[in-house]
Coordinates of C-alpha atoms in Angstrom, one line a residue:
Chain T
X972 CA 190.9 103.0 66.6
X973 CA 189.6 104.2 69.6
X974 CA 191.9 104.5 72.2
X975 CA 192.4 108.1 72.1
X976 CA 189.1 109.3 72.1
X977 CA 187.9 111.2 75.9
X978 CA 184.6 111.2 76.4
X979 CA 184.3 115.3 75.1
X980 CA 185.1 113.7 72.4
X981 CA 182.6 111.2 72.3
X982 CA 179.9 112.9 74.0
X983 CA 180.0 115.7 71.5
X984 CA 180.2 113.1 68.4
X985 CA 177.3 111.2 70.0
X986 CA 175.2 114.5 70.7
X987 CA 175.8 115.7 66.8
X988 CA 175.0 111.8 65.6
X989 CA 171.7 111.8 67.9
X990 CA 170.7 115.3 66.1
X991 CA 171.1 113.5 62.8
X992 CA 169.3 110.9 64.0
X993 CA 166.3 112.5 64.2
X994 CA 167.2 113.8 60.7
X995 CA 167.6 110.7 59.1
X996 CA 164.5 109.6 61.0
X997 CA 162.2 112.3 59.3
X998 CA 164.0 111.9 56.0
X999 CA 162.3 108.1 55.7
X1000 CA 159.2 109.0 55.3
X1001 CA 160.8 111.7 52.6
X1002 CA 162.2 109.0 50.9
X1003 CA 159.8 106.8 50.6
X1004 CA 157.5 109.3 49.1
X1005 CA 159.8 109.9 46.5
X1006 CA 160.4 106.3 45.7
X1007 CA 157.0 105.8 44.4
X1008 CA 157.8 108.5 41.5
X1009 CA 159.9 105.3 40.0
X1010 CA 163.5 105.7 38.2
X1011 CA 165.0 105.5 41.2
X1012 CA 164.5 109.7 42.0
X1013 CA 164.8 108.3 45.5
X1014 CA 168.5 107.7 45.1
X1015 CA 169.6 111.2 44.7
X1016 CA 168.9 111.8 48.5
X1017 CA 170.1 108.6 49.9
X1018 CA 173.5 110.3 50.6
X1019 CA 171.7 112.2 53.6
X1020 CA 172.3 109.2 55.1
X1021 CA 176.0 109.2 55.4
X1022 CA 176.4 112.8 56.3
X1023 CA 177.0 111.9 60.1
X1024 CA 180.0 110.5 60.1
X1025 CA 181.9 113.0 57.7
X1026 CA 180.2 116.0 59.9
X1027 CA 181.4 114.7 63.2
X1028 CA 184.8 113.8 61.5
X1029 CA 185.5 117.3 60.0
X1030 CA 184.0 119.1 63.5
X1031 CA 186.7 116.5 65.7
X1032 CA 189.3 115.6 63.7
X1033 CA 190.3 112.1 65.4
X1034 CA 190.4 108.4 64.2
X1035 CA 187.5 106.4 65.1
X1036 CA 184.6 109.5 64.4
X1037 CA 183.5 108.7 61.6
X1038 CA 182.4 104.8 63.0
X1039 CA 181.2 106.7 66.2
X1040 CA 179.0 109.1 64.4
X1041 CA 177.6 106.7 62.1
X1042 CA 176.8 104.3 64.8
X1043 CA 175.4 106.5 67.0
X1044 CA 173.2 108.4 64.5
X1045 CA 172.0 105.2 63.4
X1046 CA 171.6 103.8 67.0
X1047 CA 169.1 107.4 67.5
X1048 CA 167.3 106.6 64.4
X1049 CA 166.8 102.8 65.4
X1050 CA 165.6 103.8 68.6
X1051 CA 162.9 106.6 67.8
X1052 CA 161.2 103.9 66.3
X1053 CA 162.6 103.8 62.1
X1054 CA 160.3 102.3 59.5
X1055 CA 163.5 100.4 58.3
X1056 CA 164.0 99.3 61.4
X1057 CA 166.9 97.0 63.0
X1058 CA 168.3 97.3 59.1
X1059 CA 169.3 100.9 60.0
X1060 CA 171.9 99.5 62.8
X1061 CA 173.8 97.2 60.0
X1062 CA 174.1 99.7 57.3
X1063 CA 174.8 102.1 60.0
X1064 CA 177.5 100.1 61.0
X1065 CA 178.9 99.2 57.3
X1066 CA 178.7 102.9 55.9
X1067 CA 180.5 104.4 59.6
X1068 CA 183.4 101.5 58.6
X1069 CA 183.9 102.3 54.9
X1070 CA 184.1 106.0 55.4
X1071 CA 186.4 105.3 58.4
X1072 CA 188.8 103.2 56.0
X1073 CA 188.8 106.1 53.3
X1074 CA 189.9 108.5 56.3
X1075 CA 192.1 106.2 57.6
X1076 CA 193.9 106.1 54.2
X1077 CA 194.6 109.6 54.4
X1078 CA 195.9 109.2 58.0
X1079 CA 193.4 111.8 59.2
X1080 CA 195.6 114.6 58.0
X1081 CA 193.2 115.8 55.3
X1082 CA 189.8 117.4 56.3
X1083 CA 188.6 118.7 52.7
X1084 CA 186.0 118.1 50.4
X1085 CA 187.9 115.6 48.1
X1086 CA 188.6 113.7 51.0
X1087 CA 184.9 113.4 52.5
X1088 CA 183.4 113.3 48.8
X1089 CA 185.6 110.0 48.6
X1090 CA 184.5 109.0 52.1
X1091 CA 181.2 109.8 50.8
X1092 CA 181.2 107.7 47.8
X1093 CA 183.0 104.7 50.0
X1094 CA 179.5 104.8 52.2
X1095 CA 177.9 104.5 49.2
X1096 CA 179.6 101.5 48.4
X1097 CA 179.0 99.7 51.5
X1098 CA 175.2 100.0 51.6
X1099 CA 175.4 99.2 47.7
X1100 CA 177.3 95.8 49.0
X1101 CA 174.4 95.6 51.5
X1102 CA 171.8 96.1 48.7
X1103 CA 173.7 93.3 46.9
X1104 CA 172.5 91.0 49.3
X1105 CA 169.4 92.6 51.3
X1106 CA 167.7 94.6 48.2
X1107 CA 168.2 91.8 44.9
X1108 CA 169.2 94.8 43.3
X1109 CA 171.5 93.3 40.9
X1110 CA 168.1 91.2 39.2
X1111 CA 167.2 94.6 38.9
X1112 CA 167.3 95.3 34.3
X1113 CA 170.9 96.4 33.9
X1114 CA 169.8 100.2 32.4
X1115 CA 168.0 100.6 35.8
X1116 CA 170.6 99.4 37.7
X1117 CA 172.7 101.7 36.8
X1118 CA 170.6 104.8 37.4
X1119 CA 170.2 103.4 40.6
X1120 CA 173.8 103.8 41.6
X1121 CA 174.6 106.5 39.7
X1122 CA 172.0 108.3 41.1
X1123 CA 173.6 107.4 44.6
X1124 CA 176.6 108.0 44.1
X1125 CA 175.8 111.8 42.8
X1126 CA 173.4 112.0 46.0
X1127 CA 176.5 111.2 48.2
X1128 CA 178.7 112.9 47.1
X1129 CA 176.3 116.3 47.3
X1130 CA 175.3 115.4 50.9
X1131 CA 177.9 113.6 52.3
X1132 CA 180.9 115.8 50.9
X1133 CA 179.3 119.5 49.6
X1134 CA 177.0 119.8 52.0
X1135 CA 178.8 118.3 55.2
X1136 CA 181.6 120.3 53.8
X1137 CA 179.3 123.4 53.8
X1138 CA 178.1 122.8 57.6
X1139 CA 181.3 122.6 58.8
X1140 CA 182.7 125.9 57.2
X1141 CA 179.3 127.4 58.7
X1142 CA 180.0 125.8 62.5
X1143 CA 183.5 127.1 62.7
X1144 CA 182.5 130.6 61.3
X1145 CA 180.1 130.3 64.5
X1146 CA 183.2 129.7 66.8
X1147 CA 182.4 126.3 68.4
X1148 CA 184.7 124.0 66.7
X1149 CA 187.8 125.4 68.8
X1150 CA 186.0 124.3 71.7
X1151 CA 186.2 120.7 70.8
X1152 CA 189.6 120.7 68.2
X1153 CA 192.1 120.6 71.1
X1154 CA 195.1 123.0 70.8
X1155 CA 197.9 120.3 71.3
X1156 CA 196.4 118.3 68.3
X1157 CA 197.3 122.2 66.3
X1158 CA 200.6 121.8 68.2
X1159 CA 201.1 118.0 66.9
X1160 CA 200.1 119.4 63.1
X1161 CA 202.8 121.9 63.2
X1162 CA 205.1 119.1 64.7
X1163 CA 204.5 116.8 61.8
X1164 CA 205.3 119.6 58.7
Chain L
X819 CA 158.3 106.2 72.1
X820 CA 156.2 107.1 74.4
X821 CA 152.6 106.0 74.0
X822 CA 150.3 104.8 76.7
X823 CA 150.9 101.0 77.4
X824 CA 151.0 98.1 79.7
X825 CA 154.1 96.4 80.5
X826 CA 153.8 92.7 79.6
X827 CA 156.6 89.6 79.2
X828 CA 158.4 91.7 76.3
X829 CA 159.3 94.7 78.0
X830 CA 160.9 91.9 81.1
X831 CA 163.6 90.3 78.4
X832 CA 167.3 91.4 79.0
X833 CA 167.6 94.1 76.1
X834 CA 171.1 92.6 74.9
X835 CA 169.5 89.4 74.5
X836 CA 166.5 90.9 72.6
X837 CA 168.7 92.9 70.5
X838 CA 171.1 89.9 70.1
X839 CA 168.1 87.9 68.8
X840 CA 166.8 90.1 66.6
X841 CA 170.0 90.9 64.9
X842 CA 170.3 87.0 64.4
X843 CA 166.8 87.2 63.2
X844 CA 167.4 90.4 60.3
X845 CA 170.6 88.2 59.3
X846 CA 168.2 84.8 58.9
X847 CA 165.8 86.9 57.3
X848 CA 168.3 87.8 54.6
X849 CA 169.3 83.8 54.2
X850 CA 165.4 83.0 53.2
X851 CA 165.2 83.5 49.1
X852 CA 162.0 81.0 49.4
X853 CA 159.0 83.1 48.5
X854 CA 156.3 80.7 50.6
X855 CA 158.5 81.0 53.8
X856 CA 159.2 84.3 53.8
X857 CA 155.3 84.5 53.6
X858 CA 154.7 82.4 56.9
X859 CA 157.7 83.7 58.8
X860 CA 156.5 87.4 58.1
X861 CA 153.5 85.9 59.7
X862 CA 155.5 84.5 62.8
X863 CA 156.8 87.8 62.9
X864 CA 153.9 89.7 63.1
X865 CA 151.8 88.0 65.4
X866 CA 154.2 89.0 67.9
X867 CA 154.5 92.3 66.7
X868 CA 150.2 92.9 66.7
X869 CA 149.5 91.2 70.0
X870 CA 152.9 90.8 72.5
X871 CA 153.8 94.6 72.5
X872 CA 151.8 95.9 75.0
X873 CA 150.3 98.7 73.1
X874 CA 146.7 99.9 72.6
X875 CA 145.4 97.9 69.1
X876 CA 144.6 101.6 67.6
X877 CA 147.9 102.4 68.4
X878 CA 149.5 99.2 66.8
X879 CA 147.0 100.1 63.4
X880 CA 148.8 103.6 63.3
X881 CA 151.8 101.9 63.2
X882 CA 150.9 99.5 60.7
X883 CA 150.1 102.5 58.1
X884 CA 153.5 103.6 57.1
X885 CA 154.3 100.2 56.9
X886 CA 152.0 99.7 53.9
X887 CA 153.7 102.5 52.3
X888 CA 157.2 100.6 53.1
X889 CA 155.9 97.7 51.2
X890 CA 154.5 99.1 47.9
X891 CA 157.3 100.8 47.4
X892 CA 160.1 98.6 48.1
X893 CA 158.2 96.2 45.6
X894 CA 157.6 98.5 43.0
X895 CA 160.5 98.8 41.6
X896 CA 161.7 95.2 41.2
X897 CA 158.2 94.4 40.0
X898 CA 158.5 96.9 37.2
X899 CA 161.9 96.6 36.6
X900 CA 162.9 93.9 37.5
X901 CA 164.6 90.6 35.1
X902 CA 162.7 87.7 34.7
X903 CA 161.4 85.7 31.7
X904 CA 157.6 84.9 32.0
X905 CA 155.9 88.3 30.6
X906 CA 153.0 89.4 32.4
X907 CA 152.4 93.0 31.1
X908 CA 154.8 95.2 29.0
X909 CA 154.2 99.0 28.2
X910 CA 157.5 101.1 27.2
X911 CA 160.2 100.7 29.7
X912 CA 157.6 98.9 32.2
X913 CA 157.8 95.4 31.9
X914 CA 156.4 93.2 34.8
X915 CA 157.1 89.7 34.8
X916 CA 155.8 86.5 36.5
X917 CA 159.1 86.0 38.4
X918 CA 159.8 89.6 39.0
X919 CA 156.5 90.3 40.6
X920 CA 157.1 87.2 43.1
X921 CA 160.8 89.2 43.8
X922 CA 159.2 92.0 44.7
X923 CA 156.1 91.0 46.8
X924 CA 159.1 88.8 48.4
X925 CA 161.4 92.1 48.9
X926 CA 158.4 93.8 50.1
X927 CA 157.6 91.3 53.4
X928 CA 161.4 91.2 53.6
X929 CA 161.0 95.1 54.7
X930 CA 158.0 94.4 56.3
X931 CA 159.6 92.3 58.3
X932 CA 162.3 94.1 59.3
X933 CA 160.4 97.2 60.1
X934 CA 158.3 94.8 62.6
X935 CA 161.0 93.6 64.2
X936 CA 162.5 97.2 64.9
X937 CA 159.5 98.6 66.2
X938 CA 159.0 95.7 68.2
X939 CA 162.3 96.3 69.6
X940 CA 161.9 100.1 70.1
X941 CA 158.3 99.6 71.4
X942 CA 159.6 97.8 74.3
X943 CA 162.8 98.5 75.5
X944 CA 163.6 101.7 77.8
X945 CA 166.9 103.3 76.3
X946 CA 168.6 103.3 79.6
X947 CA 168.0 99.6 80.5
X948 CA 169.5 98.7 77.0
X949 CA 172.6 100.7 77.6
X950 CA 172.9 99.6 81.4
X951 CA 172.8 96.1 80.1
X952 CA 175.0 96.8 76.8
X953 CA 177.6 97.6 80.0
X954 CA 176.8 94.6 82.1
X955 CA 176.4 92.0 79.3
X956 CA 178.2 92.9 76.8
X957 CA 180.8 94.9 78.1
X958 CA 180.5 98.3 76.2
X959 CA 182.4 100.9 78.2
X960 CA 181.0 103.1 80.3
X961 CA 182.1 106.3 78.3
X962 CA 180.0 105.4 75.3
X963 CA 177.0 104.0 77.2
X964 CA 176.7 107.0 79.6
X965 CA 177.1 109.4 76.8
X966 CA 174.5 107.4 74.5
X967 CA 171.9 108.4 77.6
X968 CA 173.0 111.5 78.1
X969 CA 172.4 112.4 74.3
X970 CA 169.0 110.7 74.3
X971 CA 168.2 112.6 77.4
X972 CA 169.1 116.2 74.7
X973 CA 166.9 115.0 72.6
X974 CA 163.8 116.8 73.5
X975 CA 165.9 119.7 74.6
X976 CA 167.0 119.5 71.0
X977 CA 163.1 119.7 69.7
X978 CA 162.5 122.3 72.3
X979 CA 165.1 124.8 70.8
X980 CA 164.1 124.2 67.6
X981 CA 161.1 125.5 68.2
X982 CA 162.6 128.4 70.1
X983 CA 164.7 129.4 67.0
X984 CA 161.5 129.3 65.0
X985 CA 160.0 131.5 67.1
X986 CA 162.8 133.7 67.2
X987 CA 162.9 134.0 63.2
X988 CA 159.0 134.8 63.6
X989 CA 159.6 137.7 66.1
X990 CA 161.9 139.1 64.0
X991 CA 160.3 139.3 60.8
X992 CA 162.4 136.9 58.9
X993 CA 160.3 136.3 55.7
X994 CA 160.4 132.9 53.6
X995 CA 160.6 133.8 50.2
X996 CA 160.2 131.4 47.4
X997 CA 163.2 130.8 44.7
X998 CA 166.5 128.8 45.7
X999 CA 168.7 131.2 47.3
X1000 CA 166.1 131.6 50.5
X1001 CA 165.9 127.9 50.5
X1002 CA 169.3 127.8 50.7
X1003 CA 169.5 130.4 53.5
X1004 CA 166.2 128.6 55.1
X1005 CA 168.6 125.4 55.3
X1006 CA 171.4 127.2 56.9
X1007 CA 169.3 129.1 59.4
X1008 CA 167.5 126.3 61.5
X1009 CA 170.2 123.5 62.3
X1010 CA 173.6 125.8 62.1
X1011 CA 172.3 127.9 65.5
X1012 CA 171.1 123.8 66.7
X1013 CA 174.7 122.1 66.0
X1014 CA 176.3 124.6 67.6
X1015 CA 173.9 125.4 70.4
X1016 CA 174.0 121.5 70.8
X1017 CA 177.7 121.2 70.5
X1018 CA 178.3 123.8 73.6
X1019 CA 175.7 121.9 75.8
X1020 CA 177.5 118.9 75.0
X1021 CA 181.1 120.3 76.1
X1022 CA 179.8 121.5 79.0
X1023 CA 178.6 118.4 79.6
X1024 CA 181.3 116.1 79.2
X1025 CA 183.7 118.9 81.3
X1026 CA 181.2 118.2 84.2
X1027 CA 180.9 114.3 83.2
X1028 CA 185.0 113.9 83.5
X1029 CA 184.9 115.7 86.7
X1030 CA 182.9 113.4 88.1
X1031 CA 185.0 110.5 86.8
X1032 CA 182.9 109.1 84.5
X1033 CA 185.7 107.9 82.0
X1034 CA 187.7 105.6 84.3
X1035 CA 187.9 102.7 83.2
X1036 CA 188.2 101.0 87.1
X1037 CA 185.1 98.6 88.7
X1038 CA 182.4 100.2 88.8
X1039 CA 179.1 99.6 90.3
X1040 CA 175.7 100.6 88.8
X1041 CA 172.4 101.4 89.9
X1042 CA 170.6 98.9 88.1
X1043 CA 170.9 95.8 87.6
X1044 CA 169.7 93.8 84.2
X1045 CA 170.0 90.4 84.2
X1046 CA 168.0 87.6 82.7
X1047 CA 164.8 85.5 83.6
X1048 CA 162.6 82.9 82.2
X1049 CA 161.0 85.4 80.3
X1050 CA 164.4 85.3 77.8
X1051 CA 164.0 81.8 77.4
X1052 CA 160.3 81.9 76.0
X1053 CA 161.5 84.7 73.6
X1054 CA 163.7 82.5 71.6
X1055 CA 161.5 79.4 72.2
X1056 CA 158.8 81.6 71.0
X1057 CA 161.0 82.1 67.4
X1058 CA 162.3 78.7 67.1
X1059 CA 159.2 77.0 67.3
X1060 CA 157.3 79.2 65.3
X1061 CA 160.0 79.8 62.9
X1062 CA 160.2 75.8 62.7
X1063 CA 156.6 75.6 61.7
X1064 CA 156.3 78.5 59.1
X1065 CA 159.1 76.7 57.5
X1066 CA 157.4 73.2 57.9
X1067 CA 154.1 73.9 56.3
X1068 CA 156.0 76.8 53.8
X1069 CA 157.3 73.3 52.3
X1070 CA 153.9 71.2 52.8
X1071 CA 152.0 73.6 51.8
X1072 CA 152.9 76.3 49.7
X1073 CA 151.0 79.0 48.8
X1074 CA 152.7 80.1 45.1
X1075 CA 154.2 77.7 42.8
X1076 CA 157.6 79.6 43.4
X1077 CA 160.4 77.9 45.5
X1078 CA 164.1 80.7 45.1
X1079 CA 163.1 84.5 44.2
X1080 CA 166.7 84.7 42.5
X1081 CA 167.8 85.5 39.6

């Protein structure tokens, strides 16, 4: 998955991960003091979580992002100290690997908002699978377990797909994103219609 | 983080082997459904965390605060909403029972737990002697551990332009309005010109990076050298006894008539 990444590649997806690193680090805090409100309000902005991977993905365009960004943002949040602590690294790693499957699917050809709203939504599922396990939340009442992953999975796809979505348009309008697409991956894409 | 401190036995353990042991430790962690152990490993758990780390006491209190926060909240919800049969307290959708409450105090060490152990980890292990180890140890390839550093190192480069920006949008006049559209534009503003400031630094960067060969894949040396020392081996003996003997007197002498939290 990845064997053809050079390290431009990886050093800009890392870079972009650590700057969302400190993002998700402040956004802890955030959500914890909207937890308290109850009815699982917390859940709308859990996507912010995910947004690394389909950021980094849409910005480079290669197999094996996605799990790099995710990883790496985690890694940055882990290591600045994050009140969830080494449990950051795990669902890092789960979330970077089901958005990596959902790209995979589409063979990295498609780079638009269905696609990363699914990729979104297959984050989502991973840390709900985590949640399974870590969280108890299935003894949660059966009324308020399903706000709680509704609620998520409307906060992903917002984040992870409108909003990376809405980034990306707003990078490439800035001019950067040519430095770091490489022309003979355009030259393969015309190859392949 | 940096934070005043003294280096003690901690800070000397090979970082692969403390992350290593702590990863085992979060996966254990999610194994124990006994309410009474959970109680006494949280305890094994945070002796190490209050007095091993090195840091001023004050410091270690500061830390301790957020944590609080971390706990009420992750029990809240299972504690009012939770399933369970035993009624404590009922009022509309609330409804609190005995072996919900017991869930969520449990949920709540869990996190409390787990935020110990990561700030532990973070507390006393230097970035670039986890990576260099990460290489030695476990192998990861140079590309990814040099470019992890070299991204830590933008960090406060990062923070630094940030502030910049703000300033800029002060000199200029830009005015925050209230109402959604200028939060809109308030979100685009700050971390578009950051990305893409961030994105060029990177590329230039990586250009200088692969010019100086850091990519190949051939032996390499490297300037330091992590290895391991005793210090490793009291680490784990350190959570196998004391792990051992919260879960010895968890069964002889339990605090809460509760044994599983589940469902």
């Amino acid at each position: 998955m990845f064997k053809g990444l050079k390290l431009t590649d990886i050093l800009v997806t890392i870079v972009i991960s650590i700057g969302f690193g400190i993002l998700y680090k402040i956004w802890g805090p955030l959500y914890y003091a909207v937890k308290p409100l109850g009815l699982h309000l917390d859940q709308l902005i859990y996507g912010m979580w995910f947004i690394a991977a389909t950021v980094a993905f849409l910005i480079i365009r290669k197999p094996g992002i996605a799990l790099l960004a995710e990883i790496a943002a985690s890694s940055g949040e882990f290591l600045m100290g994050s009140e969830f602590g080494l449990e950051v690294l795990f669902y890092g790693l789960v979330q970077g690997l089901f958005a990596e499957l959902v790209l995979m699917a589409f063979r990295y050809k498609r780079f638009d908002l269905l696609v990363v709203s699914i990729a979104g939504i297959s984050s989502c599922i991973g840390s709900l699978i985590l949640d399974f396990y870590k969280g108890y939340v299935g003894d949660l009442s059966t009324w308020n377990l399903i706000l709680y992953i509704g609620f998520r999975f409307i906060g992903s796809i917002l984040f992870t797909g409108v909003l990376a979505v809405a980034i990306v348009k707003a990078l490439e309008a800035t001019g950067v994103t040519k430095l770091v697409r490489s022309s003979s991956q355009k030259d393969h894409e015309a190859l392949n219609q | 983080m940096n934070t005043a401190f003294k280096e003690n036995w901690l800070h000397k353990i090979n970082p692969s082997l403390k992350l290593l042991t702590i990863s085992f430790l979060f996966v254990f962690a999610i194994t124990i459904h006994h309410f009474n152990f959970m109680i006494t490993f949280t305890l094994s758990v945070s002796i190490l965390f209050i007095f091993c780390t090195g840091h001023p006491y004050k410091h270690i209190l500061l830390f301790l605060l957020p944590f609080l926060l971390i706990f009420l909240s992750t029990a809240a919800s299972m504690i009012l909403f939770g399933k369970g049969e035993t009624t404590l307290y009922k009022w509309g959708i609330l409804h609190i029972t005995e072996e919900s409450l017991y869930r969520g105090l449990h949920l709540g060490l869990r996190a409390l737990t787990f935020a110990m152990m990561g700030l532990l980890f973070a507390l006393t292990t230097k970035p670039v002697q986890l990576f260099y180890s990460l290489m030695q140890q476990l192998k990861l390839q140079p590309k990814y551990a040099y470019s992890f550093m070299a991204a830590i190192r933008l960090i406060p480069i990062m923070i630094e332009e940030l502030q910049t920006i703000r300033d800029a949008h002060k000199v200029r006049g830009v005015q925050t309005q209230k109402g959604m559209n200028s939060l809109l534009k308030s979100i685009k503003s700050l971390p578009i010109p950051l990305l893409s400031q961030s994105i060029r630094r990177a590329f230039r960067i990586a250009v200088a990076m692969e010019s100086k060969r850091f990519n190949s894949s051939n032996e390499r040396t490297f300037y330091y050298q992590v290895g391991f020392s005793h210090y490793d081996l009291l680490f784990i003996g350190y959570f196998i006894l004391s792990i051992s003997l919260a879960y010895l007197f968890a069964i002889n002498f339990p605090f809460f008539p509760v044994s599983d939290v589940r469902y």
